[in-house]
Coordinates of C-alpha atoms in Angstrom, one line a residue:
Chain A
M1259 CA -28.6 30.6 -58.8
N1260 CA -28.6 27.6 -61.1
H1261 CA -27.7 28.3 -64.6
H1262 CA -27.2 26.3 -67.7
H1263 CA -24.7 26.8 -70.3
Q1264 CA -25.3 25.8 -74.0
D1265 CA -22.3 25.2 -76.1
E1266 CA -24.0 26.3 -79.3
Q1267 CA -21.4 25.1 -81.5
L1268 CA -21.6 21.5 -80.4
N1269 CA -25.1 21.8 -79.2
W1270 CA -24.9 20.2 -75.8
F1271 CA -26.8 21.1 -72.8
T1272 CA -24.6 21.3 -69.7
E1273 CA -26.0 21.3 -66.2
R1274 CA -24.0 23.2 -63.7
S1275 CA -25.2 24.4 -60.3
V1276 CA -24.1 25.8 -56.9
L1277 CA -25.5 22.6 -55.5
W1278 CA -22.8 20.6 -57.1
P1279 CA -19.8 22.9 -57.5
G1280 CA -16.8 21.6 -59.7
Q1281 CA -18.8 19.0 -61.6
A1282 CA -21.1 19.1 -64.6
Q1283 CA -23.0 16.8 -66.8
S1284 CA -24.0 17.3 -70.4
L1285 CA -26.6 15.8 -72.8
Q1286 CA -26.4 16.2 -76.6
I1287 CA -29.3 18.2 -78.0
E1288 CA -31.1 17.2 -81.2
Q1289 CA -33.7 19.8 -81.0
V1290 CA -35.0 22.3 -78.6
L1291 CA -38.9 21.7 -78.3
F1292 CA -39.9 24.3 -75.7
S1293 CA -38.1 27.1 -73.8
E1294 CA -39.9 29.7 -71.7
K1295 CA -39.9 31.4 -68.4
S1296 CA -42.9 30.7 -66.3
K1297 CA -44.2 32.8 -63.3
F1298 CA -41.9 30.5 -61.2
Q1299 CA -38.9 29.1 -63.1
D1300 CA -37.2 28.6 -66.5
I1301 CA -38.7 25.6 -68.3
L1302 CA -36.9 23.8 -71.2
V1303 CA -37.8 20.7 -73.1
F1304 CA -35.4 19.2 -75.7
Q1305 CA -35.0 16.1 -77.8
S1306 CA -31.6 14.6 -76.7
K1307 CA -29.6 12.3 -78.9
T1308 CA -29.5 9.3 -76.5
Y1309 CA -31.9 10.0 -73.6
G1310 CA -35.2 10.7 -75.3
K1311 CA -36.9 13.9 -74.4
V1312 CA -35.6 15.9 -71.4
L1313 CA -37.3 18.3 -69.1
V1314 CA -35.1 20.9 -67.5
L1315 CA -36.3 23.3 -64.7
D1316 CA -34.1 26.3 -63.8
G1317 CA -31.1 24.6 -65.6
V1318 CA -31.4 21.3 -63.7
I1319 CA -32.5 18.0 -65.4
Q1320 CA -35.7 16.8 -64.0
V1321 CA -36.5 13.7 -66.1
T1322 CA -35.3 12.1 -69.2
E1323 CA -37.4 9.5 -71.0
R1324 CA -34.6 7.0 -70.9
D1325 CA -34.2 6.7 -67.2
E1326 CA -37.2 8.4 -65.5
F1327 CA -38.6 5.1 -64.4
A1328 CA -35.9 4.6 -61.8
Y1329 CA -37.1 7.9 -60.0
Q1330 CA -40.7 7.6 -60.5
E1331 CA -41.0 3.9 -59.6
M1332 CA -39.1 4.2 -56.4
I1333 CA -40.5 7.4 -55.0
V1334 CA -44.0 5.9 -55.5
H1335 CA -43.8 2.2 -54.9
L1336 CA -41.5 2.4 -51.8
P1337 CA -44.3 4.2 -49.8
M1338 CA -47.3 2.7 -51.6
F1339 CA -46.2 -0.8 -50.9
S1340 CA -45.4 0.0 -47.4
H1341 CA -49.0 1.1 -46.7
H1342 CA -51.7 -1.8 -46.4
C1343 CA -54.2 0.0 -48.4
P1344 CA -53.6 3.5 -49.7
E1345 CA -56.8 5.0 -51.0
R1346 CA -56.2 8.7 -50.8
V1347 CA -52.8 10.0 -52.1
L1348 CA -51.4 13.5 -52.3
V1349 CA -48.5 14.4 -54.7
I1350 CA -46.7 17.6 -54.0
G1351 CA -44.8 19.0 -57.0
G1352 CA -44.5 16.4 -59.8
G1353 CA -46.3 18.4 -62.4
D1354 CA -44.8 16.2 -65.1
G1355 CA -47.2 13.4 -64.2
G1356 CA -44.6 10.6 -63.8
V1357 CA -45.5 10.0 -60.2
I1358 CA -49.2 10.0 -60.9
R1359 CA -48.7 7.4 -63.5
E1360 CA -47.2 5.1 -61.0
V1361 CA -49.6 5.8 -58.2
L1362 CA -52.5 4.9 -60.6
K1363 CA -51.2 1.4 -61.0
H1364 CA -52.5 0.6 -57.4
D1365 CA -56.1 -0.5 -57.7
C1366 CA -56.9 0.4 -54.1
V1367 CA -56.4 4.2 -55.0
Q1368 CA -59.6 6.1 -55.1
E1369 CA -58.4 9.7 -55.3
I1370 CA -55.1 11.5 -56.0
V1371 CA -54.6 15.2 -55.5
L1372 CA -51.8 16.7 -57.5
C1373 CA -50.7 19.9 -55.8
E1374 CA -48.3 21.6 -58.4
I1375 CA -47.6 25.3 -58.0
D1376 CA -46.6 25.9 -61.7
S1377 CA -49.4 25.1 -64.2
M1378 CA -47.0 25.7 -67.1
V1379 CA -45.1 22.5 -66.2
V1380 CA -48.2 20.5 -66.4
D1381 CA -49.2 22.0 -69.8
V1382 CA -45.7 21.6 -71.3
C1383 CA -45.6 17.9 -70.1
K1384 CA -49.0 17.2 -71.5
T1385 CA -47.8 18.5 -74.9
Y1386 CA -44.2 17.2 -75.0
L1387 CA -43.9 14.4 -72.5
P1388 CA -47.0 12.1 -73.0
Q1389 CA -45.0 9.1 -71.5
L1390 CA -45.1 10.9 -68.2
S1391 CA -48.3 12.9 -68.3
V1392 CA -50.3 9.8 -69.5
G1393 CA -52.3 9.6 -66.2
L1394 CA -53.1 13.3 -65.6
D1395 CA -56.5 13.0 -67.2
D1396 CA -57.5 9.9 -65.2
P1397 CA -60.9 10.7 -63.4
R1398 CA -59.4 9.8 -59.9
V1399 CA -56.8 12.7 -60.4
K1400 CA -57.6 16.2 -59.2
I1401 CA -55.1 18.9 -60.0
E1402 CA -54.7 22.0 -57.5
Y1403 CA -52.5 24.7 -58.9
R1404 CA -51.2 26.1 -55.6
D1405 CA -48.7 26.1 -52.8
G1406 CA -48.3 22.6 -51.4
A1407 CA -47.5 23.6 -47.8
E1408 CA -50.6 25.7 -47.7
Y1409 CA -52.7 22.8 -49.1
L1410 CA -51.4 20.5 -46.4
R1411 CA -52.4 22.8 -43.6
Q1412 CA -55.9 23.1 -44.8
H1413 CA -56.4 19.3 -45.1
P1414 CA -55.6 17.6 -41.7
H1415 CA -55.9 13.8 -41.4
S1416 CA -56.8 13.4 -45.0
F1417 CA -54.2 11.2 -46.9
D1418 CA -52.8 7.7 -46.6
V1419 CA -49.7 8.4 -48.6
I1420 CA -48.2 11.8 -49.4
I1421 CA -45.4 12.0 -52.0
T1422 CA -43.1 15.2 -52.3
D1423 CA -41.7 15.0 -55.7
S1424 CA -39.7 18.3 -55.3
S1425 CA -36.9 19.9 -57.2
D1426 CA -33.7 20.9 -55.4
P1427 CA -33.9 23.3 -52.3
V1428 CA -33.1 26.4 -54.4
G1429 CA -35.9 28.3 -55.9
P1430 CA -39.5 27.4 -55.5
A1431 CA -38.8 24.1 -53.8
D1432 CA -36.7 25.7 -50.9
V1433 CA -39.6 25.6 -48.5
L1434 CA -40.2 21.9 -49.0
F1435 CA -36.9 21.2 -47.1
Q1436 CA -37.9 23.1 -43.9
R1437 CA -39.2 21.9 -40.6
P1438 CA -42.7 23.6 -40.9
F1439 CA -43.2 21.7 -44.1
Y1440 CA -42.7 18.2 -42.5
E1441 CA -44.9 19.2 -39.6
S1442 CA -47.6 20.0 -42.2
L1443 CA -47.0 16.6 -43.7
H1444 CA -47.6 14.9 -40.4
T1445 CA -50.8 16.8 -39.8
A1446 CA -52.2 16.1 -43.3
L1447 CA -51.5 12.3 -42.9
K1448 CA -54.1 9.8 -41.4
P1449 CA -52.9 8.0 -38.3
D1450 CA -51.3 5.1 -40.3
G1451 CA -50.1 7.4 -43.1
I1452 CA -46.7 7.4 -44.8
C1453 CA -44.9 10.1 -46.7
C1454 CA -41.9 9.9 -49.1
C1455 CA -39.9 13.0 -49.8
Q1456 CA -37.2 13.6 -52.5
A1457 CA -34.2 13.9 -50.2
E1458 CA -31.1 14.4 -52.4
S1459 CA -27.9 12.4 -52.8
I1460 CA -25.7 10.9 -50.2
W1461 CA -22.7 11.7 -52.5
L1462 CA -23.4 15.4 -52.7
H1463 CA -25.6 16.6 -49.9
M1464 CA -25.0 14.7 -46.7
D1465 CA -24.9 18.1 -44.9
L1466 CA -28.6 18.6 -46.0
I1467 CA -29.8 15.0 -45.5
R1468 CA -28.5 14.7 -41.9
P1469 CA -30.4 17.5 -40.4
L1470 CA -33.4 16.7 -42.7
L1471 CA -33.7 13.2 -41.2
D1472 CA -33.1 14.5 -37.7
T1473 CA -36.1 17.0 -38.2
C1474 CA -38.2 14.1 -39.5
R1475 CA -37.3 11.9 -36.5
N1476 CA -38.4 14.6 -34.2
I1477 CA -41.8 14.6 -35.9
F1478 CA -42.5 11.0 -37.2
A1479 CA -42.7 7.7 -35.5
S1480 CA -40.3 6.1 -37.8
V1481 CA -38.0 7.5 -40.4
S1482 CA -35.7 5.9 -43.1
Y1483 CA -33.6 7.0 -46.1
A1484 CA -33.8 4.8 -49.2
Y1485 CA -32.3 5.4 -52.6
T1486 CA -32.4 4.8 -56.3
M1487 CA -29.7 4.9 -59.1
I1488 CA -30.4 7.3 -61.8
P1489 CA -27.7 8.2 -64.4
T1490 CA -29.0 11.7 -65.3
Y1491 CA -29.1 13.1 -61.7
P1492 CA -25.8 14.6 -60.4
G1493 CA -23.7 11.7 -59.1
G1494 CA -26.1 9.1 -60.5
Q1495 CA -28.1 8.6 -57.4
I1496 CA -31.0 10.2 -55.5
G1497 CA -32.7 9.4 -52.2
F1498 CA -35.9 9.6 -50.3
A1499 CA -36.9 10.3 -46.8
I1500 CA -39.6 7.9 -45.9
C1501 CA -41.7 8.7 -42.7
S1502 CA -44.4 6.9 -41.1
K1503 CA -46.8 8.3 -38.6
S1504 CA -47.4 5.1 -36.9
V1505 CA -44.7 3.0 -35.3
R1506 CA -43.6 0.4 -37.8
D1507 CA -41.2 -2.3 -36.8
N1508 CA -39.5 -2.4 -40.1
I1509 CA -40.5 0.0 -42.9
R1510 CA -37.9 -1.8 -45.1
Q1511 CA -40.2 -4.8 -45.5
P1512 CA -43.1 -4.1 -48.0
L1513 CA -46.5 -4.9 -46.7
R1514 CA -47.9 -5.7 -50.1
K1515 CA -46.3 -7.0 -53.2
P1516 CA -47.1 -6.2 -56.9
D1517 CA -49.3 -8.8 -58.5
M1518 CA -48.2 -10.1 -62.0
T1519 CA -50.1 -7.4 -64.0
L1520 CA -48.6 -4.6 -62.1
L1521 CA -45.1 -6.2 -62.1
Q1522 CA -45.2 -6.4 -65.9
T1523 CA -45.4 -2.6 -66.0
L1524 CA -42.2 -2.1 -63.8
K1525 CA -38.6 -1.7 -64.9
Y1526 CA -36.9 -0.8 -61.6
Y1527 CA -39.0 -1.7 -58.5
C1528 CA -39.6 -5.2 -57.2
P1529 CA -39.8 -6.5 -53.6
E1530 CA -36.2 -7.4 -53.5
I1531 CA -35.1 -3.9 -54.6
H1532 CA -37.5 -2.3 -52.0
Q1533 CA -35.3 -3.9 -49.2
A1534 CA -32.1 -3.4 -50.9
A1535 CA -32.9 0.4 -51.4
F1536 CA -32.6 0.9 -47.6
V1537 CA -29.1 -0.7 -47.3
L1538 CA -26.7 2.1 -47.5
P1539 CA -22.8 2.3 -48.2
L1540 CA -21.1 2.3 -44.9
F1541 CA -20.2 6.1 -44.9
A1542 CA -23.9 6.9 -45.3
K1543 CA -25.0 4.4 -42.9
R1544 CA -22.8 5.8 -40.2
E1545 CA -24.1 9.3 -40.8
L1546 CA -27.7 8.7 -41.5
E1547 CA -29.1 5.6 -39.6
D1548 CA -31.1 6.1 -36.4
S1549 CA -28.7 4.8 -33.7
S1550 CA -31.7 4.5 -31.2
Chain B
M1426 CA -11.3 6.4 -80.0
N1427 CA -11.8 8.0 -76.7
H1428 CA -11.0 11.7 -76.6
H1429 CA -11.2 14.5 -74.0
H1430 CA -11.8 18.1 -74.6
Q1431 CA -10.5 20.7 -72.4
D1432 CA -12.4 23.9 -72.2
E1433 CA -9.3 26.1 -71.7
Q1434 CA -11.2 29.2 -70.9
L1435 CA -13.2 27.6 -68.0
N1436 CA -10.6 25.0 -67.3
W1437 CA -12.9 21.9 -67.1
F1438 CA -11.9 18.4 -68.1
T1439 CA -14.9 16.9 -70.1
E1440 CA -15.0 13.1 -70.5
R1441 CA -16.6 11.9 -73.9
S1442 CA -16.3 8.5 -75.4
V1443 CA -17.9 6.4 -78.2
L1444 CA -18.8 4.1 -75.3
W1445 CA -21.4 6.6 -74.0
P1446 CA -22.6 8.7 -76.9
G1447 CA -24.7 11.8 -76.3
Q1448 CA -23.6 12.3 -72.7
A1449 CA -20.6 13.7 -71.0
Q1450 CA -19.4 14.6 -67.5
S1451 CA -16.9 17.3 -66.5
L1452 CA -14.8 18.1 -63.5
Q1453 CA -13.3 21.5 -62.9
I1454 CA -9.5 21.6 -63.1
E1455 CA -7.5 23.5 -60.6
Q1456 CA -3.9 22.3 -61.8
V1457 CA -2.7 19.7 -64.2
L1458 CA -0.1 17.6 -62.4
F1459 CA 1.0 15.2 -65.2
S1460 CA 0.2 14.7 -68.8
E1461 CA 2.1 12.3 -71.0
K1462 CA 1.6 9.6 -73.5
S1463 CA 3.0 6.2 -72.4
K1464 CA 3.8 3.2 -74.8
F1465 CA 0.1 2.2 -74.2
Q1466 CA -2.2 5.2 -73.6
D1467 CA -2.5 8.9 -72.7
I1468 CA -2.1 9.4 -68.8
L1469 CA -3.3 12.5 -67.2
V1470 CA -3.4 13.5 -63.5
F1471 CA -5.0 16.6 -62.4
Q1472 CA -6.0 18.4 -59.2
S1473 CA -9.7 18.9 -59.4
K1474 CA -11.5 21.6 -57.5
T1475 CA -14.0 19.3 -55.6
Y1476 CA -13.0 15.6 -56.2
G1477 CA -9.4 15.6 -55.1
K1478 CA -6.7 14.3 -57.5
V1479 CA -8.0 12.6 -60.7
L1480 CA -6.4 9.9 -62.8
V1481 CA -7.5 9.9 -66.5
L1482 CA -6.4 7.1 -69.1
D1483 CA -7.2 7.8 -72.7
G1484 CA -9.6 10.5 -71.8
V1485 CA -11.6 8.3 -69.3
I1486 CA -11.7 9.0 -65.6
Q1487 CA -10.3 6.0 -63.7
V1488 CA -10.2 7.3 -60.1
T1489 CA -10.9 10.4 -58.2
E1490 CA -9.6 10.7 -54.5
R1491 CA -13.1 11.5 -53.4
D1492 CA -15.0 8.5 -54.6
E1493 CA -12.5 5.8 -55.4
F1494 CA -13.2 3.9 -52.2
A1495 CA -16.5 2.8 -53.7
Y1496 CA -15.0 1.0 -56.5
Q1497 CA -11.8 -0.3 -54.9
E1498 CA -13.7 -1.8 -51.8
M1499 CA -16.3 -3.4 -53.8
I1500 CA -14.2 -5.0 -56.5
V1501 CA -12.0 -6.4 -53.8
H1502 CA -14.1 -7.3 -50.8
L1503 CA -16.9 -8.8 -52.7
P1504 CA -14.6 -11.7 -54.0
M1505 CA -12.3 -11.8 -51.0
F1506 CA -15.1 -12.2 -48.3
S1507 CA -16.7 -14.9 -50.7
H1508 CA -13.5 -17.0 -50.3
H1509 CA -13.0 -18.8 -47.0
C1510 CA -9.2 -18.0 -46.9
P1511 CA -7.6 -16.1 -49.8
E1512 CA -3.8 -16.5 -49.6
R1513 CA -2.6 -15.9 -53.1
V1514 CA -4.2 -13.1 -55.0
L1515 CA -3.6 -11.9 -58.6
V1516 CA -4.6 -8.4 -59.7
I1517 CA -4.7 -7.7 -63.4
G1518 CA -4.6 -4.0 -64.4
G1519 CA -5.0 -1.7 -61.4
G1520 CA -1.6 -0.1 -61.6
D1521 CA -2.9 2.7 -59.5
G1522 CA -2.6 0.5 -56.5
G1523 CA -6.0 1.0 -54.9
V1524 CA -7.2 -2.6 -55.3
I1525 CA -3.8 -3.7 -53.7
R1526 CA -4.4 -1.4 -50.7
E1527 CA -7.7 -3.1 -50.0
V1528 CA -6.5 -6.7 -50.7
L1529 CA -3.7 -6.1 -48.2
K1530 CA -6.3 -5.5 -45.4
H1531 CA -7.0 -9.3 -45.3
D1532 CA -4.6 -10.8 -42.8
C1533 CA -4.8 -14.2 -44.6
V1534 CA -3.0 -12.9 -47.6
Q1535 CA 0.4 -14.2 -48.2
E1536 CA 1.2 -13.0 -51.6
I1537 CA -0.3 -10.6 -54.2
V1538 CA 1.0 -10.5 -57.8
L1539 CA 0.0 -7.2 -59.7
C1540 CA 0.1 -7.7 -63.4
E1541 CA 0.0 -4.2 -65.0
I1542 CA 1.0 -3.8 -68.7
D1543 CA 1.9 -0.2 -68.3
S1544 CA 4.7 0.8 -65.9
M1545 CA 4.2 4.5 -66.3
V1546 CA 0.7 4.2 -64.6
V1547 CA 2.5 2.7 -61.5
D1548 CA 5.2 5.4 -61.4
V1549 CA 2.8 8.2 -61.8
C1550 CA 0.5 6.9 -59.1
K1551 CA 3.3 6.4 -56.7
T1552 CA 4.3 10.0 -57.3
Y1553 CA 0.9 11.7 -57.5
L1554 CA -1.6 9.5 -55.8
P1555 CA -0.2 8.1 -52.6
Q1556 CA -3.7 7.4 -51.2
L1557 CA -4.0 4.7 -53.8
S1558 CA -0.5 3.5 -54.2
V1559 CA 0.2 3.2 -50.5
G1560 CA 0.5 -0.5 -50.6
L1561 CA 2.6 -1.1 -53.6
D1562 CA 5.7 -1.4 -51.6
D1563 CA 4.4 -3.9 -49.2
P1564 CA 6.7 -6.9 -49.1
R1565 CA 3.7 -9.2 -50.0
V1566 CA 3.3 -7.5 -53.4
K1567 CA 5.1 -8.5 -56.5
I1568 CA 4.7 -6.4 -59.6
E1569 CA 4.9 -8.0 -63.1
Y1570 CA 5.0 -5.4 -66.0
R1571 CA 3.4 -7.6 -68.6
D1572 CA 0.2 -8.8 -70.4
G1573 CA -2.2 -10.2 -67.9
A1574 CA -3.7 -12.9 -70.4
E1575 CA -0.2 -14.2 -71.1
Y1576 CA 0.6 -14.4 -67.3
L1577 CA -2.6 -16.3 -66.6
R1578 CA -1.8 -19.0 -69.1
Q1579 CA 1.7 -19.5 -67.6
H1580 CA 0.3 -19.9 -63.9
P1581 CA -2.3 -22.5 -63.9
H1582 CA -4.1 -23.4 -60.5
S1583 CA -2.1 -20.9 -58.8
F1584 CA -4.6 -18.3 -57.2
D1585 CA -7.4 -18.1 -54.6
V1586 CA -8.8 -14.9 -56.0
I1587 CA -8.1 -13.0 -59.1
I1588 CA -9.2 -9.5 -59.7
T1589 CA -9.5 -7.8 -63.1
D1590 CA -9.4 -4.1 -62.6
S1591 CA -9.6 -3.2 -66.2
S1592 CA -10.4 0.0 -68.1
D1593 CA -13.1 0.0 -70.7
P1594 CA -13.0 -2.5 -73.6
V1595 CA -11.4 0.0 -76.0
G1596 CA -7.7 0.2 -76.3
P1597 CA -5.4 -2.0 -74.2
A1598 CA -8.1 -3.5 -72.1
D1599 CA -10.2 -4.8 -75.2
V1600 CA -8.8 -8.4 -74.8
L1601 CA -9.9 -8.5 -71.2
F1602 CA -13.5 -8.8 -72.4
Q1603 CA -13.1 -11.8 -74.6
R1604 CA -13.7 -15.5 -74.1
P1605 CA -10.0 -16.7 -74.2
F1606 CA -9.4 -14.3 -71.3
Y1607 CA -12.1 -15.8 -69.1
E1608 CA -10.9 -19.4 -70.0
S1609 CA -7.5 -18.3 -68.9
L1610 CA -8.7 -17.0 -65.5
H1611 CA -10.6 -20.3 -65.0
T1612 CA -7.3 -22.2 -65.6
A1613 CA -5.1 -19.9 -63.3
L1614 CA -7.6 -20.4 -60.3
K1615 CA -7.3 -23.0 -57.6
P1616 CA -10.2 -25.4 -57.5
D1617 CA -12.2 -23.3 -55.1
G1618 CA -11.0 -19.9 -56.6
I1619 CA -13.1 -16.8 -57.4
C1620 CA -12.6 -14.2 -59.8
C1621 CA -14.1 -10.7 -60.0
C1622 CA -13.8 -8.6 -63.2
Q1623 CA -14.9 -5.1 -63.9
A1624 CA -18.1 -5.5 -66.0
E1625 CA -19.4 -2.1 -66.9
S1626 CA -22.6 -0.4 -66.2
I1627 CA -26.2 -1.9 -66.5
W1628 CA -27.4 1.6 -67.6
L1629 CA -24.9 1.9 -70.6
H1630 CA -23.6 -1.5 -71.6
M1631 CA -26.3 -4.2 -71.3
D1632 CA -25.4 -5.3 -74.8
L1633 CA -21.8 -6.0 -73.6
I1634 CA -22.7 -7.4 -70.2
R1635 CA -25.2 -10.0 -71.2
P1636 CA -22.9 -12.0 -73.7
L1637 CA -20.1 -11.5 -71.2
L1638 CA -22.0 -13.3 -68.4
D1639 CA -23.2 -15.9 -70.8
T1640 CA -19.6 -16.5 -71.7
C1641 CA -18.7 -16.8 -68.0
R1642 CA -21.6 -19.2 -67.4
N1643 CA -20.2 -21.5 -70.0
I1644 CA -16.9 -21.6 -68.2
F1645 CA -17.4 -21.3 -64.4
A1646 CA -19.7 -23.1 -62.0
S1647 CA -21.4 -20.0 -60.7
V1648 CA -21.6 -16.4 -62.1
S1649 CA -23.2 -13.4 -60.7
Y1650 CA -23.3 -9.6 -61.5
A1651 CA -23.0 -7.1 -58.6
Y1652 CA -22.6 -3.3 -58.6
T1653 CA -21.3 -0.3 -56.9
M1654 CA -22.4 3.4 -57.1
I1655 CA -19.7 5.7 -58.0
P1656 CA -20.5 9.3 -59.0
T1657 CA -17.5 9.9 -61.5
Y1658 CA -18.1 6.8 -63.6
P1659 CA -20.5 7.5 -66.6
G1660 CA -24.1 6.8 -65.3
G1661 CA -22.8 6.8 -61.6
Q1662 CA -22.7 3.0 -61.4
I1663 CA -20.4 0.1 -62.4
G1664 CA -20.6 -3.6 -62.0
F1665 CA -18.5 -6.7 -61.6
A1666 CA -18.7 -10.2 -62.9
I1667 CA -18.2 -12.5 -60.0
C1668 CA -17.3 -16.1 -61.1
S1669 CA -16.6 -19.1 -59.0
K1670 CA -14.8 -22.1 -60.0
S1671 CA -16.6 -24.4 -57.5
V1672 CA -20.3 -24.7 -57.1
R1673 CA -21.4 -22.1 -54.5
D1674 CA -25.0 -22.3 -53.3
N1675 CA -25.1 -18.6 -52.8
I1676 CA -22.2 -16.3 -53.8
R1677 CA -24.2 -13.4 -52.5
Q1678 CA -23.7 -14.5 -48.9
P1679 CA -20.3 -13.7 -47.7
L1680 CA -18.3 -16.5 -46.1
R1681 CA -16.4 -14.2 -43.9
K1682 CA -17.0 -10.8 -42.3
P1683 CA -14.7 -7.9 -41.5
D1684 CA -13.4 -7.7 -38.0
M1685 CA -13.7 -4.5 -36.1
T1686 CA -10.2 -3.3 -37.2
L1687 CA -10.8 -3.9 -40.8
L1688 CA -14.4 -2.4 -40.6
Q1689 CA -13.0 0.9 -39.4
T1690 CA -10.9 1.2 -42.5
L1691 CA -14.0 0.9 -44.8
K1692 CA -16.3 3.6 -46.2
Y1693 CA -18.5 1.5 -48.5
Y1694 CA -18.3 -2.2 -48.0
C1695 CA -20.2 -4.1 -45.2
P1696 CA -21.8 -7.5 -45.1
E1697 CA -25.2 -5.9 -45.6
I1698 CA -24.1 -4.0 -48.8
H1699 CA -22.4 -7.3 -49.9
Q1700 CA -25.8 -8.9 -50.3
A1701 CA -27.6 -5.7 -51.6
A1702 CA -25.0 -5.3 -54.4
F1703 CA -26.5 -8.4 -56.1
V1704 CA -30.0 -7.2 -56.1
L1705 CA -30.6 -5.6 -59.4
P1706 CA -33.2 -3.2 -60.7
L1707 CA -35.9 -5.2 -62.4
F1708 CA -34.8 -4.3 -66.0
A1709 CA -31.3 -5.6 -65.4
K1710 CA -32.4 -8.7 -63.4
R1711 CA -34.6 -9.7 -66.3
E1712 CA -31.7 -9.5 -68.7
L1713 CA -28.8 -10.7 -66.6
E1714 CA -29.9 -13.2 -64.0
D1715 CA -29.3 -16.9 -64.7
S1716 CA -32.8 -18.4 -65.2
S1717 CA -31.5 -21.9 -64.7

């Protein structure tokens, strides 16, 4: 369904998709480093002219070295700093390792399970994207090459924080946007657990986000949508559904704050941006915020 | 310097510029409505497939009907709601009329001067973009087809709010990013006046924003950078330098709030997003916030 189009003459990678009709973004290629079809998807890594190395899955940009921190820091630190002491963390998808890198910054973490269906993504990122995969060999990290939904059902009441770092709901990640998946997330969380799931853009996919949050609100005690800016995602913005199993008065208020050592490693997240990330433009607030 | 490239076969408009090397965005064209060279710049209006009508100046997208509200509401209501009673307002650039449309929503406004150097922009937008130009015939609006910097120098202590709705600092808008222009803004404001100037993207132009804010801090009593998300600007984000002539303890806190009637016309701005717009990602906060 997704497809990319390379203008060979000018050597640009152009991202087009049925998920964002009528618009496209392009990055200039300096050198293609890897291009192969795995059992699950097309995997492309190229050196771009101005965004560092770029990972593309099924024609859609997943990370660029220049702006990946905006996504990784927010999908991780929003739920992690909302939990009083996350010791066991599950990451679904995210085979590039960027999410793991950020989770490992929390000293309280004892074990991280990475559940990635496509081992070729992990191998490719270890070779070409060390900035992202740097934490994958940490002794606290255990990699399971298998279906995330199945893993969840087999591990009830096991995790403090679960992060779903999925690609778009076309192809292998489709199942990660369905109700049974969110029920499995609920089951796999400990009683005070929190999950944070990639939940698309308010500019492009309101029709997807609204029912997704409604589903979550039927399952979890509290649900909010937060967002980050990121230039190389379509529309420059992507959001997260943050769901808490226990009733929280205000999930927008972090329970913990980064110490100076952790803060020095960050480029996007800080306690002030944690709160601001939940403040939606009026059109999105009207559509997405729980009126109850 | 800027140039656009139309893939005739596929009928896409592609925006490339020396201001954002190595990246490009494209919108699918349904029909070109207007394409001519004025005395100052290339003017293009086309009907896009998914973003409504689009205005392009010198190859750079200025407004699309689908997301223009994000820019117009924020560049206007951030300074307007930061002033206790703006009666006289000057808009420099902004010949499309979108800024005027938003300024007119404030009942306290008695007179708006639009200082636009290029009369063809106004004429074209009146014909093709009535959603934007709707307010240009309001009796409170006076249009001056002349250079904004010169107009400022001839009207000292005249305005409560001045909004600089400029294009990028290449071509006719170059002068709007220089120190003498900001000195003229200061002169033309009343003692408690506020100005709000288009100030580019933290993702693309930090090297331009940092000295710009330093210049402003040498001239004005208080200076802040705020931003809005907007999918069809490069990187999906653009910011504003908001400068106050009088000392304000906290320009991030609006002095007035929209009443229900005004609120119903808005799609982006609300008092909560006013405050959140000043909360920068950490990398930008480190570079741009006044440490004094």
